[in-house]
CSV table of N, CA and C in Angstrom, one decimal:
chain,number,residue,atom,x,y,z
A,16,UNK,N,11.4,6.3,4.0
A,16,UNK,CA,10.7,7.5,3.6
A,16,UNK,C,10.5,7.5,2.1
A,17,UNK,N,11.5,6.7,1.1
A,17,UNK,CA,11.6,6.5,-0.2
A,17,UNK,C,10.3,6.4,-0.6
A,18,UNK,N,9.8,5.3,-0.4
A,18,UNK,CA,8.2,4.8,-0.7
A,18,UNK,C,7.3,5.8,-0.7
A,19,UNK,N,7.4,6.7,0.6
A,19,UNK,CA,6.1,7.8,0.8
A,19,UNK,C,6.2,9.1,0.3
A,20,UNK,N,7.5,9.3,0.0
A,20,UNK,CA,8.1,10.0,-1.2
A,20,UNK,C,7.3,10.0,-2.5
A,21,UNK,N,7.2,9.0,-3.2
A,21,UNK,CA,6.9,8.5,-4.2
A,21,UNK,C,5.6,8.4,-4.5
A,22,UNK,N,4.9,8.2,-2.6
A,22,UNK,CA,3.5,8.6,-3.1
A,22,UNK,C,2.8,9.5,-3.1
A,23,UNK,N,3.8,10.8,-2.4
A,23,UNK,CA,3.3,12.2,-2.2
A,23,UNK,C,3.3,12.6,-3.4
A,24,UNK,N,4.7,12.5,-4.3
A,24,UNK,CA,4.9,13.0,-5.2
A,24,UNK,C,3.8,12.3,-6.7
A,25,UNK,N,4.0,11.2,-6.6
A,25,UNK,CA,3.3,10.8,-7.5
A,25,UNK,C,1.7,11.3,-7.8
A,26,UNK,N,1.5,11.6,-6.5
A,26,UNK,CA,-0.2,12.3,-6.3
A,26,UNK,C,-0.1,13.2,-6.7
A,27,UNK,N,0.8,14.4,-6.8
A,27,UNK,CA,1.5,15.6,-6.9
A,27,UNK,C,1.6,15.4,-8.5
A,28,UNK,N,2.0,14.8,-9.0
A,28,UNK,CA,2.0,15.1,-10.6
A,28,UNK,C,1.3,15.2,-11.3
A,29,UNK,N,-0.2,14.6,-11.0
A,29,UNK,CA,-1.5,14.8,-11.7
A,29,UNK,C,-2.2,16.3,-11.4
A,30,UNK,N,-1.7,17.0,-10.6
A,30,UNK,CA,-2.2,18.1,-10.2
A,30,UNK,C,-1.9,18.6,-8.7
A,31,UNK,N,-2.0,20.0,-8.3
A,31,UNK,CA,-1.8,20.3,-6.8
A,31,UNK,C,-2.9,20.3,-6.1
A,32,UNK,N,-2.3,20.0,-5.2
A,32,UNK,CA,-3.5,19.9,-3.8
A,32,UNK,C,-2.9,19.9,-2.4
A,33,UNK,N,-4.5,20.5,-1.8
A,33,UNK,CA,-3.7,20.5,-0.5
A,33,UNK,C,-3.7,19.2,0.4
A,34,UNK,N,-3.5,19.4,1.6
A,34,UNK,CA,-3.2,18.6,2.6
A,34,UNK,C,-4.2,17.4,2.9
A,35,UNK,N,-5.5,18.1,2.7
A,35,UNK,CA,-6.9,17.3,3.1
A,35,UNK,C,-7.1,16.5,1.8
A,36,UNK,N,-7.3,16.9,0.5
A,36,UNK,CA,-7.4,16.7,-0.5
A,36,UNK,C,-6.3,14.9,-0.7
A,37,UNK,N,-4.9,15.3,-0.4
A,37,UNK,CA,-4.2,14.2,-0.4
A,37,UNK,C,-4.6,13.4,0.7
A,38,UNK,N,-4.3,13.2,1.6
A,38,UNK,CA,-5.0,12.7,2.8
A,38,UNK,C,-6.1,11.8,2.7
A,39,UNK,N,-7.4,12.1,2.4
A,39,UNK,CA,-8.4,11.8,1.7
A,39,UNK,C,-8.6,10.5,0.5
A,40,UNK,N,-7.7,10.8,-0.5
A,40,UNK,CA,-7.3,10.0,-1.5
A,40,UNK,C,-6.5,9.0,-1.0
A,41,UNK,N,-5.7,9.1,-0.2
A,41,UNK,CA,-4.4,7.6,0.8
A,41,UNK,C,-5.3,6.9,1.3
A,42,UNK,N,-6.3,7.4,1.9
A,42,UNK,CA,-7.6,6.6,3.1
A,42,UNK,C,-8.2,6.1,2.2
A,43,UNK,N,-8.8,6.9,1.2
A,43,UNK,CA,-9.9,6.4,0.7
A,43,UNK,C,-9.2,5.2,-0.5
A,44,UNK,N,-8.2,5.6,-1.4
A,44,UNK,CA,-7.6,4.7,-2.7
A,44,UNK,C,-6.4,3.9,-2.5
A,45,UNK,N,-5.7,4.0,-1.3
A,45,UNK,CA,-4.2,3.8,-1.5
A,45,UNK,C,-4.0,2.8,-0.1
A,46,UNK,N,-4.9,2.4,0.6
A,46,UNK,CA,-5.2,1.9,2.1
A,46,UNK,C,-4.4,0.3,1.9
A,47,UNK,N,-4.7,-0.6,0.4
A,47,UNK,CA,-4.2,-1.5,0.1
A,47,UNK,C,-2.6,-1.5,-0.1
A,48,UNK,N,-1.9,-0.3,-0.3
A,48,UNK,CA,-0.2,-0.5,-0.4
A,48,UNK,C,0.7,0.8,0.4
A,49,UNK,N,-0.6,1.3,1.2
A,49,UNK,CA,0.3,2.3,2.4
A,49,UNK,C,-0.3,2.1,3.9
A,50,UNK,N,0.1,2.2,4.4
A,50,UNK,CA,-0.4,2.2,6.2
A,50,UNK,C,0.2,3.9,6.4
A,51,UNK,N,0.0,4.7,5.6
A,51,UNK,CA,0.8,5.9,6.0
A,51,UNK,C,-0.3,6.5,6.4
A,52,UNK,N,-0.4,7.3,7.8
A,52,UNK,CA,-1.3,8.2,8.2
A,52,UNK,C,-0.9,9.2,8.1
A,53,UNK,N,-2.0,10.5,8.3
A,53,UNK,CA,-1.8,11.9,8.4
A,53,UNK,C,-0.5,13.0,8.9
A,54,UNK,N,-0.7,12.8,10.1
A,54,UNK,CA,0.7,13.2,10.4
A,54,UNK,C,2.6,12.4,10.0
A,55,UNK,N,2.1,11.4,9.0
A,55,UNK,CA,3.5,11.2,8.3
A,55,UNK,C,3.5,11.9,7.1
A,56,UNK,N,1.8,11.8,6.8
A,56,UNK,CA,2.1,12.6,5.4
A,56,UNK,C,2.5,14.0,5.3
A,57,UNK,N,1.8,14.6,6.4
A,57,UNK,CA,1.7,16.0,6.5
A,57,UNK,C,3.7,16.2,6.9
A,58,UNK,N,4.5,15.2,7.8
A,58,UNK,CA,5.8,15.5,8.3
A,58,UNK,C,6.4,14.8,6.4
A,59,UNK,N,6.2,14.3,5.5
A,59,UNK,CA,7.2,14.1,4.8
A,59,UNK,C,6.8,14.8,3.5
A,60,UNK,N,5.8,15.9,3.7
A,60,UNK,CA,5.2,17.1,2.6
A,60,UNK,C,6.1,18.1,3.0
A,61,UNK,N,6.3,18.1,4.6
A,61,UNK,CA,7.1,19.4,5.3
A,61,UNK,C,8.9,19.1,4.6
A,62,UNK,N,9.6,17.6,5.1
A,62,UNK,CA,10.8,17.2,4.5
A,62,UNK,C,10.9,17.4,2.6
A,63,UNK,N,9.6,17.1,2.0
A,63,UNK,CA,9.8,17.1,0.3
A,63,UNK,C,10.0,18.5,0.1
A,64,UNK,N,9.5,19.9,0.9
A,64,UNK,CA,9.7,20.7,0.6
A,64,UNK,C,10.9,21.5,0.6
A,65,UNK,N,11.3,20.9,2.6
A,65,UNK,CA,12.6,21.4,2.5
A,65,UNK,C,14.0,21.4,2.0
A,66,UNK,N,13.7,19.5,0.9
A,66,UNK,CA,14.4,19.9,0.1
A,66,UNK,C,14.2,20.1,-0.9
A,67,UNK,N,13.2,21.3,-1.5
A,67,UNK,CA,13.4,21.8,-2.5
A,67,UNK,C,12.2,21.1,-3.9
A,68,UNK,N,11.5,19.8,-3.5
A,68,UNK,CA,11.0,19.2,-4.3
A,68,UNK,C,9.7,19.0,-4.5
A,69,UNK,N,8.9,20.4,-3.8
A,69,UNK,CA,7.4,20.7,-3.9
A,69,UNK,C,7.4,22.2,-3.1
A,70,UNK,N,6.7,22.7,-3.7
A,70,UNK,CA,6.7,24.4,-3.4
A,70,UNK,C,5.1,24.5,-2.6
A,71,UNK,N,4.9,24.9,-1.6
A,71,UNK,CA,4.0,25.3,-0.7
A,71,UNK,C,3.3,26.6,-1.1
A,72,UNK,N,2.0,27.1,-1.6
A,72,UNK,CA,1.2,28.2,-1.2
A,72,UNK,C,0.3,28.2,-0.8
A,73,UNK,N,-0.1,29.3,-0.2
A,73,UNK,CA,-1.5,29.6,0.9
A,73,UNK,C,-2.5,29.6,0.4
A,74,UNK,N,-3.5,29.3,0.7
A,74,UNK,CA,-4.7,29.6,0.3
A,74,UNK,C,-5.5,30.0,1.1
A,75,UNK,N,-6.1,31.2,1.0
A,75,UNK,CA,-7.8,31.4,2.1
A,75,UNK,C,-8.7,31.4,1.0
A,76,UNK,N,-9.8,30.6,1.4
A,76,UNK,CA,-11.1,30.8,0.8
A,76,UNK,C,-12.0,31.1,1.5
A,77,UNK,N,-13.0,32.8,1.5
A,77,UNK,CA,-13.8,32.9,2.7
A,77,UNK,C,-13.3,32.9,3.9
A,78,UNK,N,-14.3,32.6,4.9
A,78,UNK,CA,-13.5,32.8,6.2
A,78,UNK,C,-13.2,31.4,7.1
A,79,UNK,N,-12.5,30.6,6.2
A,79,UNK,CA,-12.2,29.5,6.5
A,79,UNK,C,-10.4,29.9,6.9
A,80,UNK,N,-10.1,28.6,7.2
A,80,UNK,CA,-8.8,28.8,8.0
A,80,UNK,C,-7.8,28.7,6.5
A,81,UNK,N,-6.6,29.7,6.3
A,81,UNK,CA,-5.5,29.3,5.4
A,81,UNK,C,-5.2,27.9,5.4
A,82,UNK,N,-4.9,27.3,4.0
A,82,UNK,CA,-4.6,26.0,3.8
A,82,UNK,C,-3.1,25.9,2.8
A,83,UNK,N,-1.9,24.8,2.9
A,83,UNK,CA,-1.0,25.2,1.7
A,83,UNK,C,-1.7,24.1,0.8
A,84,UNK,N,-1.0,24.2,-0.4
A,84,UNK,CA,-1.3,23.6,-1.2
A,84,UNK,C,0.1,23.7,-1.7
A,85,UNK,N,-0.3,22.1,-2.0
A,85,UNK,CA,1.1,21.7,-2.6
A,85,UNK,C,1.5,21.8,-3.6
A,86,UNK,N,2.6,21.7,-4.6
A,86,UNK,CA,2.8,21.3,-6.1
A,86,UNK,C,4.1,20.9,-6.5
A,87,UNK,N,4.7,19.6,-7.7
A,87,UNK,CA,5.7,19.1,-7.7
A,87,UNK,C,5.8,20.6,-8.3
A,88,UNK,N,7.4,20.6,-8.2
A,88,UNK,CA,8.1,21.6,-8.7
A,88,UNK,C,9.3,20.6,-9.8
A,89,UNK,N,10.0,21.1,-10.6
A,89,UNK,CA,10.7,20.7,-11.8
A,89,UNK,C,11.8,19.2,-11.3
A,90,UNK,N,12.8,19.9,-9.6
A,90,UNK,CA,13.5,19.0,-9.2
A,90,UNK,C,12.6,17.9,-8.2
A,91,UNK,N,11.3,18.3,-8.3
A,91,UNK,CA,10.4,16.9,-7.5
A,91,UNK,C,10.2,16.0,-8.8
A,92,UNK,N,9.7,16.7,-9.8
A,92,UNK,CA,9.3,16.1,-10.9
A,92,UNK,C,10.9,14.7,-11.2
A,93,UNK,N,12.1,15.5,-11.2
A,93,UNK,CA,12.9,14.6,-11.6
A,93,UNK,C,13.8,13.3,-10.3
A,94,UNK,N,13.1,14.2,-9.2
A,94,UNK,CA,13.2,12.9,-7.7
A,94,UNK,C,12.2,11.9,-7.7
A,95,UNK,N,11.3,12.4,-8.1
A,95,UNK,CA,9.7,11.1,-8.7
A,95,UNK,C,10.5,10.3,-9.5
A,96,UNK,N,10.7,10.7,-10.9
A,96,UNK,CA,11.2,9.5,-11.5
A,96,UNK,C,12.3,8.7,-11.0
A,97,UNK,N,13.6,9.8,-10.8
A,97,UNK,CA,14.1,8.4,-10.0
A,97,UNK,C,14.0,7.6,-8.7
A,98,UNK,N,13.4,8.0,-8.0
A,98,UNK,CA,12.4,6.9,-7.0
A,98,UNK,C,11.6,5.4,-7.9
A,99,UNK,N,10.8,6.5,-8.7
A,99,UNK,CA,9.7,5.8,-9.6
A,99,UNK,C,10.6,4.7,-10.0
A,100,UNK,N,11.6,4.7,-10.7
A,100,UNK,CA,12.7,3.9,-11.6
A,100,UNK,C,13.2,2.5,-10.4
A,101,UNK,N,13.7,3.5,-9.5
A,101,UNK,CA,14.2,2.7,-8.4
A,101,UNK,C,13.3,1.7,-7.5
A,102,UNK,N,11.9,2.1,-7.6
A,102,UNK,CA,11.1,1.4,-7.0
A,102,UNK,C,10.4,0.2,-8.1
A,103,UNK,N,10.1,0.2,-9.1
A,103,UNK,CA,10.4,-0.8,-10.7
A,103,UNK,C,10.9,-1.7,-10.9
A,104,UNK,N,12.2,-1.3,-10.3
A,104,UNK,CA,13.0,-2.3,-10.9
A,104,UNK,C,13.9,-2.8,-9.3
A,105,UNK,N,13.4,-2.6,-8.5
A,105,UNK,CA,13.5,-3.5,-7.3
A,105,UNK,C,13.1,-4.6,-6.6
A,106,UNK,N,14.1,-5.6,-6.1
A,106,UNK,CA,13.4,-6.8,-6.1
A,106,UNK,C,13.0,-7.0,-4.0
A,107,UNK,N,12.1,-7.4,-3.6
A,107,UNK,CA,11.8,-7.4,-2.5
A,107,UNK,C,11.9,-8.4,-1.6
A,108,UNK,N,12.1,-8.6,-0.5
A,108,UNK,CA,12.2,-9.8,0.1
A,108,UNK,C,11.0,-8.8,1.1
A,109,UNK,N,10.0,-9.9,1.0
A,109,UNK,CA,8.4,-9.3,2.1
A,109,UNK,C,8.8,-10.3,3.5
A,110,UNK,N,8.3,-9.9,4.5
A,110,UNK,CA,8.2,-10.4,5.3
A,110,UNK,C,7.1,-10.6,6.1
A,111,UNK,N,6.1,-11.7,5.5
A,111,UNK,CA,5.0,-12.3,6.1
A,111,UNK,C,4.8,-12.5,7.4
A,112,UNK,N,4.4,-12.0,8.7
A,112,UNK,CA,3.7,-12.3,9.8
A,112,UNK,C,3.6,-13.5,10.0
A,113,UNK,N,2.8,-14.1,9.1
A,113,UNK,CA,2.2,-15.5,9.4
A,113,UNK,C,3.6,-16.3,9.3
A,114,UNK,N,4.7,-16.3,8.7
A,114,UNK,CA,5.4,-17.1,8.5
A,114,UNK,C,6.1,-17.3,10.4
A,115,UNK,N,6.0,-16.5,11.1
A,115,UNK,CA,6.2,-16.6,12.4
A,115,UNK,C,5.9,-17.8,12.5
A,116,UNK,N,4.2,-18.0,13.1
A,116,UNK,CA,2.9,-19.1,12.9
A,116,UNK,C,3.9,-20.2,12.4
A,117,UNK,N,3.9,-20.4,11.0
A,117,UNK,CA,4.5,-21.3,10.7
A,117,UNK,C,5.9,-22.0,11.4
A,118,UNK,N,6.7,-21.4,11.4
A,118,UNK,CA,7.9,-21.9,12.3
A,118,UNK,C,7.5,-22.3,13.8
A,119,UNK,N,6.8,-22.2,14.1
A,119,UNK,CA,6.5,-22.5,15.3
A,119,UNK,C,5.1,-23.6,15.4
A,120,UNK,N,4.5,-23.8,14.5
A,120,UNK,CA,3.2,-24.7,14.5
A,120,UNK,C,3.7,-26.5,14.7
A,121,UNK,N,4.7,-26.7,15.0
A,121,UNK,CA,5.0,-27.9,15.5
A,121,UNK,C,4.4,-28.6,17.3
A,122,UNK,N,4.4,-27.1,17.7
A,122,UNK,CA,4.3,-27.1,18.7
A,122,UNK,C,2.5,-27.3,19.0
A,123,UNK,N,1.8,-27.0,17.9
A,123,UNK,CA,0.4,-27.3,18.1
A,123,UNK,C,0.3,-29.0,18.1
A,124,UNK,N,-0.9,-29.3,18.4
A,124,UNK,CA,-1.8,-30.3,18.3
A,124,UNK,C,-1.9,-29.9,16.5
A,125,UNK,N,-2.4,-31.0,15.9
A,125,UNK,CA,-2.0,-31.5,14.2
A,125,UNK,C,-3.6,-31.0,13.9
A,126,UNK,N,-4.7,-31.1,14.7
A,126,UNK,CA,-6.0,-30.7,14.4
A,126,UNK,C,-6.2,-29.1,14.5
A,127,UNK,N,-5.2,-28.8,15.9
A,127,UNK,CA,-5.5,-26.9,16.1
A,127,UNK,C,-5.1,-26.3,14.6
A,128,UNK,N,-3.9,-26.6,14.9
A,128,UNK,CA,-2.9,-26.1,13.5
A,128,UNK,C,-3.6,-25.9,11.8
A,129,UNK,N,-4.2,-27.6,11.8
A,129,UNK,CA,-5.0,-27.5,10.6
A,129,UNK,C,-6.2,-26.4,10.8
A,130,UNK,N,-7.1,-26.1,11.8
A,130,UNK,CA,-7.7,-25.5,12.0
A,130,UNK,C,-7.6,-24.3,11.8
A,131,UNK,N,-6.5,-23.7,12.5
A,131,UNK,CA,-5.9,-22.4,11.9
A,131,UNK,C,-5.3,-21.8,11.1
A,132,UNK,N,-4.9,-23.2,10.1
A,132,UNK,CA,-4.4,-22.8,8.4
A,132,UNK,C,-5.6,-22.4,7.9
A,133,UNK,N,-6.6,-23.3,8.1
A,133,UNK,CA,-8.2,-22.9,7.2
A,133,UNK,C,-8.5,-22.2,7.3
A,134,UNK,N,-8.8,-21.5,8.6
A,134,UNK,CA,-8.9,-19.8,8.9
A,134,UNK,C,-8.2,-19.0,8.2
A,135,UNK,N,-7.1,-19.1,8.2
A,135,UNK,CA,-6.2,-18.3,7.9
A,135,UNK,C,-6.6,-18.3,5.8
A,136,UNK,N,-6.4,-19.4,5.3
A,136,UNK,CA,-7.3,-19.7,4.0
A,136,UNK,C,-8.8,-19.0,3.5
A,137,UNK,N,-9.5,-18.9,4.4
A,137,UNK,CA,-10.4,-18.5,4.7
A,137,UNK,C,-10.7,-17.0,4.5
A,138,UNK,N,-10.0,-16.5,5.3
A,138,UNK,CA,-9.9,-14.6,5.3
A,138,UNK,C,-8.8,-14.7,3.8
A,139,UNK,N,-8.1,-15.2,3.8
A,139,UNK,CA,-7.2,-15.1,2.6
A,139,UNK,C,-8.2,-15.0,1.4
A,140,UNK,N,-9.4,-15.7,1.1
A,140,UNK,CA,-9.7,-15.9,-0.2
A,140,UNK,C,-11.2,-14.4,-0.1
A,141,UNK,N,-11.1,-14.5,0.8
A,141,UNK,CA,-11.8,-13.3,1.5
A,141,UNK,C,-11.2,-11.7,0.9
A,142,UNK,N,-10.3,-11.7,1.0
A,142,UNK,CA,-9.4,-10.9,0.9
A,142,UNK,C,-9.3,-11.2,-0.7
A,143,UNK,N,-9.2,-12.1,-1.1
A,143,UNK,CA,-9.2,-12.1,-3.1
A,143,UNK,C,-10.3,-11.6,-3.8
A,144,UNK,N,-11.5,-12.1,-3.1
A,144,UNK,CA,-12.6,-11.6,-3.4
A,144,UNK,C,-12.9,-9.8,-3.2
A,145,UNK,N,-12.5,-9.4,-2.5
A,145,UNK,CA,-12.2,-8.1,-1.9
A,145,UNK,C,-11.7,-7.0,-3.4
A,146,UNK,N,-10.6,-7.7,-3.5
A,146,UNK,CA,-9.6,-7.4,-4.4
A,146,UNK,C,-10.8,-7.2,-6.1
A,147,UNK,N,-10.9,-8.0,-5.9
A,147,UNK,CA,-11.7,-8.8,-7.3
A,147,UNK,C,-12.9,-7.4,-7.7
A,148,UNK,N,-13.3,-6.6,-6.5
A,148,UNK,CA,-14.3,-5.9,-6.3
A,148,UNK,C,-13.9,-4.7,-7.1
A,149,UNK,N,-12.1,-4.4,-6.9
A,149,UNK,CA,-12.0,-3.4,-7.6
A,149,UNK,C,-12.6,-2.5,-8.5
A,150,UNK,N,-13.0,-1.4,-8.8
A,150,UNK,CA,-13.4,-1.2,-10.6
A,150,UNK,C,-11.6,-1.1,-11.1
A,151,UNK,N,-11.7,-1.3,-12.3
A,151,UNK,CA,-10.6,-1.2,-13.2
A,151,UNK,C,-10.4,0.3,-13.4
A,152,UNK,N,-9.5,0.9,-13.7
A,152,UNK,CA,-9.1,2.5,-13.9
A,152,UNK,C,-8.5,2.4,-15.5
A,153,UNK,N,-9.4,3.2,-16.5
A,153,UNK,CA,-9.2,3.5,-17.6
A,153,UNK,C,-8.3,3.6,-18.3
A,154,UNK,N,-8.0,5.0,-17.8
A,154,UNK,CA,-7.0,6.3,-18.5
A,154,UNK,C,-5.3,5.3,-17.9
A,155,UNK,N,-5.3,5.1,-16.2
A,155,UNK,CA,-3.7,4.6,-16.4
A,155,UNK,C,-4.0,3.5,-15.5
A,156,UNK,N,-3.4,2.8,-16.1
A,156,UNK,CA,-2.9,1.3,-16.2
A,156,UNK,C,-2.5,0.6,-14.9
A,157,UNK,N,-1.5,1.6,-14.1
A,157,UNK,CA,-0.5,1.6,-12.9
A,157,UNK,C,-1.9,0.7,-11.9
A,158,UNK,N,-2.8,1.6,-11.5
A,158,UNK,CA,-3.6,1.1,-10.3
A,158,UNK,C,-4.1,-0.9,-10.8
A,159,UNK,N,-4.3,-0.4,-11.9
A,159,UNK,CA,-5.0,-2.1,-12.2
A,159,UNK,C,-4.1,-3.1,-12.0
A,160,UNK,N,-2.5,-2.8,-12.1
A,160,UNK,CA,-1.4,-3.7,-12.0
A,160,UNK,C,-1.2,-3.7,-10.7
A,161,UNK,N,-1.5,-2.8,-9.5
A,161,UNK,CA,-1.3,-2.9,-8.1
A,161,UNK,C,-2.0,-3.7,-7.6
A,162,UNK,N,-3.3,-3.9,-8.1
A,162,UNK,CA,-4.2,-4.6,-7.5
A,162,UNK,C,-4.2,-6.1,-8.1
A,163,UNK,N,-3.7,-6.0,-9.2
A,163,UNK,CA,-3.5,-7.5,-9.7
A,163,UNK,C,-2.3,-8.0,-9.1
A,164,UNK,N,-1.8,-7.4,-8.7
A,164,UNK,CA,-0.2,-8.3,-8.3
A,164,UNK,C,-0.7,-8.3,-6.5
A,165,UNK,N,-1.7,-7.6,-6.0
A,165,UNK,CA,-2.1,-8.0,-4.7
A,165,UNK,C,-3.3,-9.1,-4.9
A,166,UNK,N,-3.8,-9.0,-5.7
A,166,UNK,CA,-4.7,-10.5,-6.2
A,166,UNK,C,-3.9,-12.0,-6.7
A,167,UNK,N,-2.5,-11.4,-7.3
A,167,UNK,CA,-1.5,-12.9,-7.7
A,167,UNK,C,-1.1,-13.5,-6.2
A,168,UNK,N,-0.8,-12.0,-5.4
A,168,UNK,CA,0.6,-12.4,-4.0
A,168,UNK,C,-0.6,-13.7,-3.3
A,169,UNK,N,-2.0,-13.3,-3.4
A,169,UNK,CA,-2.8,-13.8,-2.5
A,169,UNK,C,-3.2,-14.8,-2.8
A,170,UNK,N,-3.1,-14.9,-4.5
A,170,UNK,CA,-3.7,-16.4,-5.0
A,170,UNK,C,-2.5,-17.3,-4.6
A,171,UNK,N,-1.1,-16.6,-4.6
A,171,UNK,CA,-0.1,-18.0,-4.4
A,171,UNK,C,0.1,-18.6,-2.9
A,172,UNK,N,-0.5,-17.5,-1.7
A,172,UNK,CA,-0.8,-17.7,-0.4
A,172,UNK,C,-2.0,-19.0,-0.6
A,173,UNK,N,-3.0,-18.7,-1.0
A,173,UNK,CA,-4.1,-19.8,-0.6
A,173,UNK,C,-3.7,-20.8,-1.7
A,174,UNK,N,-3.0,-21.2,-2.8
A,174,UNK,CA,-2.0,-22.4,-3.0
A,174,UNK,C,-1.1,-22.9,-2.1
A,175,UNK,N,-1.1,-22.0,-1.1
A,175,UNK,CA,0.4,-22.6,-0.4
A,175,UNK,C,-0.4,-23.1,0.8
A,176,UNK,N,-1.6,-22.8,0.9
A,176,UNK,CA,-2.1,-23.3,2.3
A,176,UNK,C,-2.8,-24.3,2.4
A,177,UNK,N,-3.5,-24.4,0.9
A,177,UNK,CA,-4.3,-25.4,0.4
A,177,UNK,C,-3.3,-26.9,0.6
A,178,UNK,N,-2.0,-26.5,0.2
A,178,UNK,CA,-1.3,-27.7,-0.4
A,178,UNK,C,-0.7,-28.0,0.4
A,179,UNK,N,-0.5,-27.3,1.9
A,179,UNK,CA,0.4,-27.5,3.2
A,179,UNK,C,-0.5,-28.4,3.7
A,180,UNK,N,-2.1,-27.8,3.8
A,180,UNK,CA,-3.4,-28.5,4.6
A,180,UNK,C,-3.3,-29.3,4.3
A,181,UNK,N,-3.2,-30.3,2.7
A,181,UNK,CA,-3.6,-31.1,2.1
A,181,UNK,C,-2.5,-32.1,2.8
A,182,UNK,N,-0.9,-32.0,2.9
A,182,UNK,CA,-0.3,-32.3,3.4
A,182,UNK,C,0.0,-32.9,5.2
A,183,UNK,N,-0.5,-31.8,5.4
A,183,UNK,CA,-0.7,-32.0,7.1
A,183,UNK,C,-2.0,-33.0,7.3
A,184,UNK,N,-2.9,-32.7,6.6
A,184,UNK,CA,-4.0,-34.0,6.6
A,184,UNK,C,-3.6,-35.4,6.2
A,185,UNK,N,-2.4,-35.4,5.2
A,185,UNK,CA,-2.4,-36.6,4.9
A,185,UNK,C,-0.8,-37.5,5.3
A,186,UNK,N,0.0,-36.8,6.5
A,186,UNK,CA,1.1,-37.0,6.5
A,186,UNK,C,0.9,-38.1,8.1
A,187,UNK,N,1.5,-39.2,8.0
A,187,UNK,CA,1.2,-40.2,9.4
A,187,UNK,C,2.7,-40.8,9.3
């Protein structure tokens, strides 16, 4: 929950907003370093509140339905940073999917296998190009380093597949 902590709150410090408003912004900007949907966000807005670290008010506008609207409050402000801190300076061990694939590609034919690294190379560089599309963000810095460190993770994937292929092609 640390992580999505961090992203509620972090959205939360630039200004309050409600439910939709956040929501919105995860889908639309944040899709590349969360898988978090709606109803997690909405269950860990409900947990940041209860303890204490975003304050809830109503809103009606017109004859639309009440909405809360969120806002860090002083002790969210100081649970951000140390999240913030804690998530910085931590070191990760990721666990790639594909590496499954790998441990087990013995068992292919030497042509499928190559076949399916290039694919896999393939959407990978796919995916850098993707990245590459970004626009850059001005004012703070943070987003352009997320996306470059998902543009580094992916340039050292298609090094590693390039130089496996090259290998598997040339090993007798």
């Amino acid at each position: 929950m640390e992580h999505r902590s961090l992203i509620l709150l972090g959205l939360l410090m630039g200004q309050s907003q409600h439910g939709y408003q956040i929501n919105e912004f995860i889908e639309r900007n944040l899709s590349t370093v969360t898988d978090m949907k709606k109803p997690t966000a909405y269950a860990t807005l409900d947990k940041l509140n209860q303890k204490g670290y975003i304050d809830i008010q109503l809103e009606q506008e017109g004859n639309r339905p009440t909405r809360k609207v969120y806002s860090i409050n002083e002790s969210g402000r100081n649970y951000f940073y140390q999240l913030l801190l804690d998530n910085l300076s931590s070191a990760e061990s990721v666990n790639y999917q594909g590496d499954i694939g790998l441990m087990f590609i013995d068992f292919l034919p030497i042509d499928k296998a190559i076949a399916a690294l290039k694919e896999r190379l393939k959407k990978n560089k796919k995916l850098i190009d993707l990245f590459n599309q970004t626009p850059t963000h001005g004012i703070r810095t943070g987003v352009n380093l997320a996306v470059k460190h998902k543009i580094t993770m992916l340039e050292a994937e298609v090094a590693f597949l390039e130089n496996n292929i090259h290998h598997l092609l040339h090993s007798d």
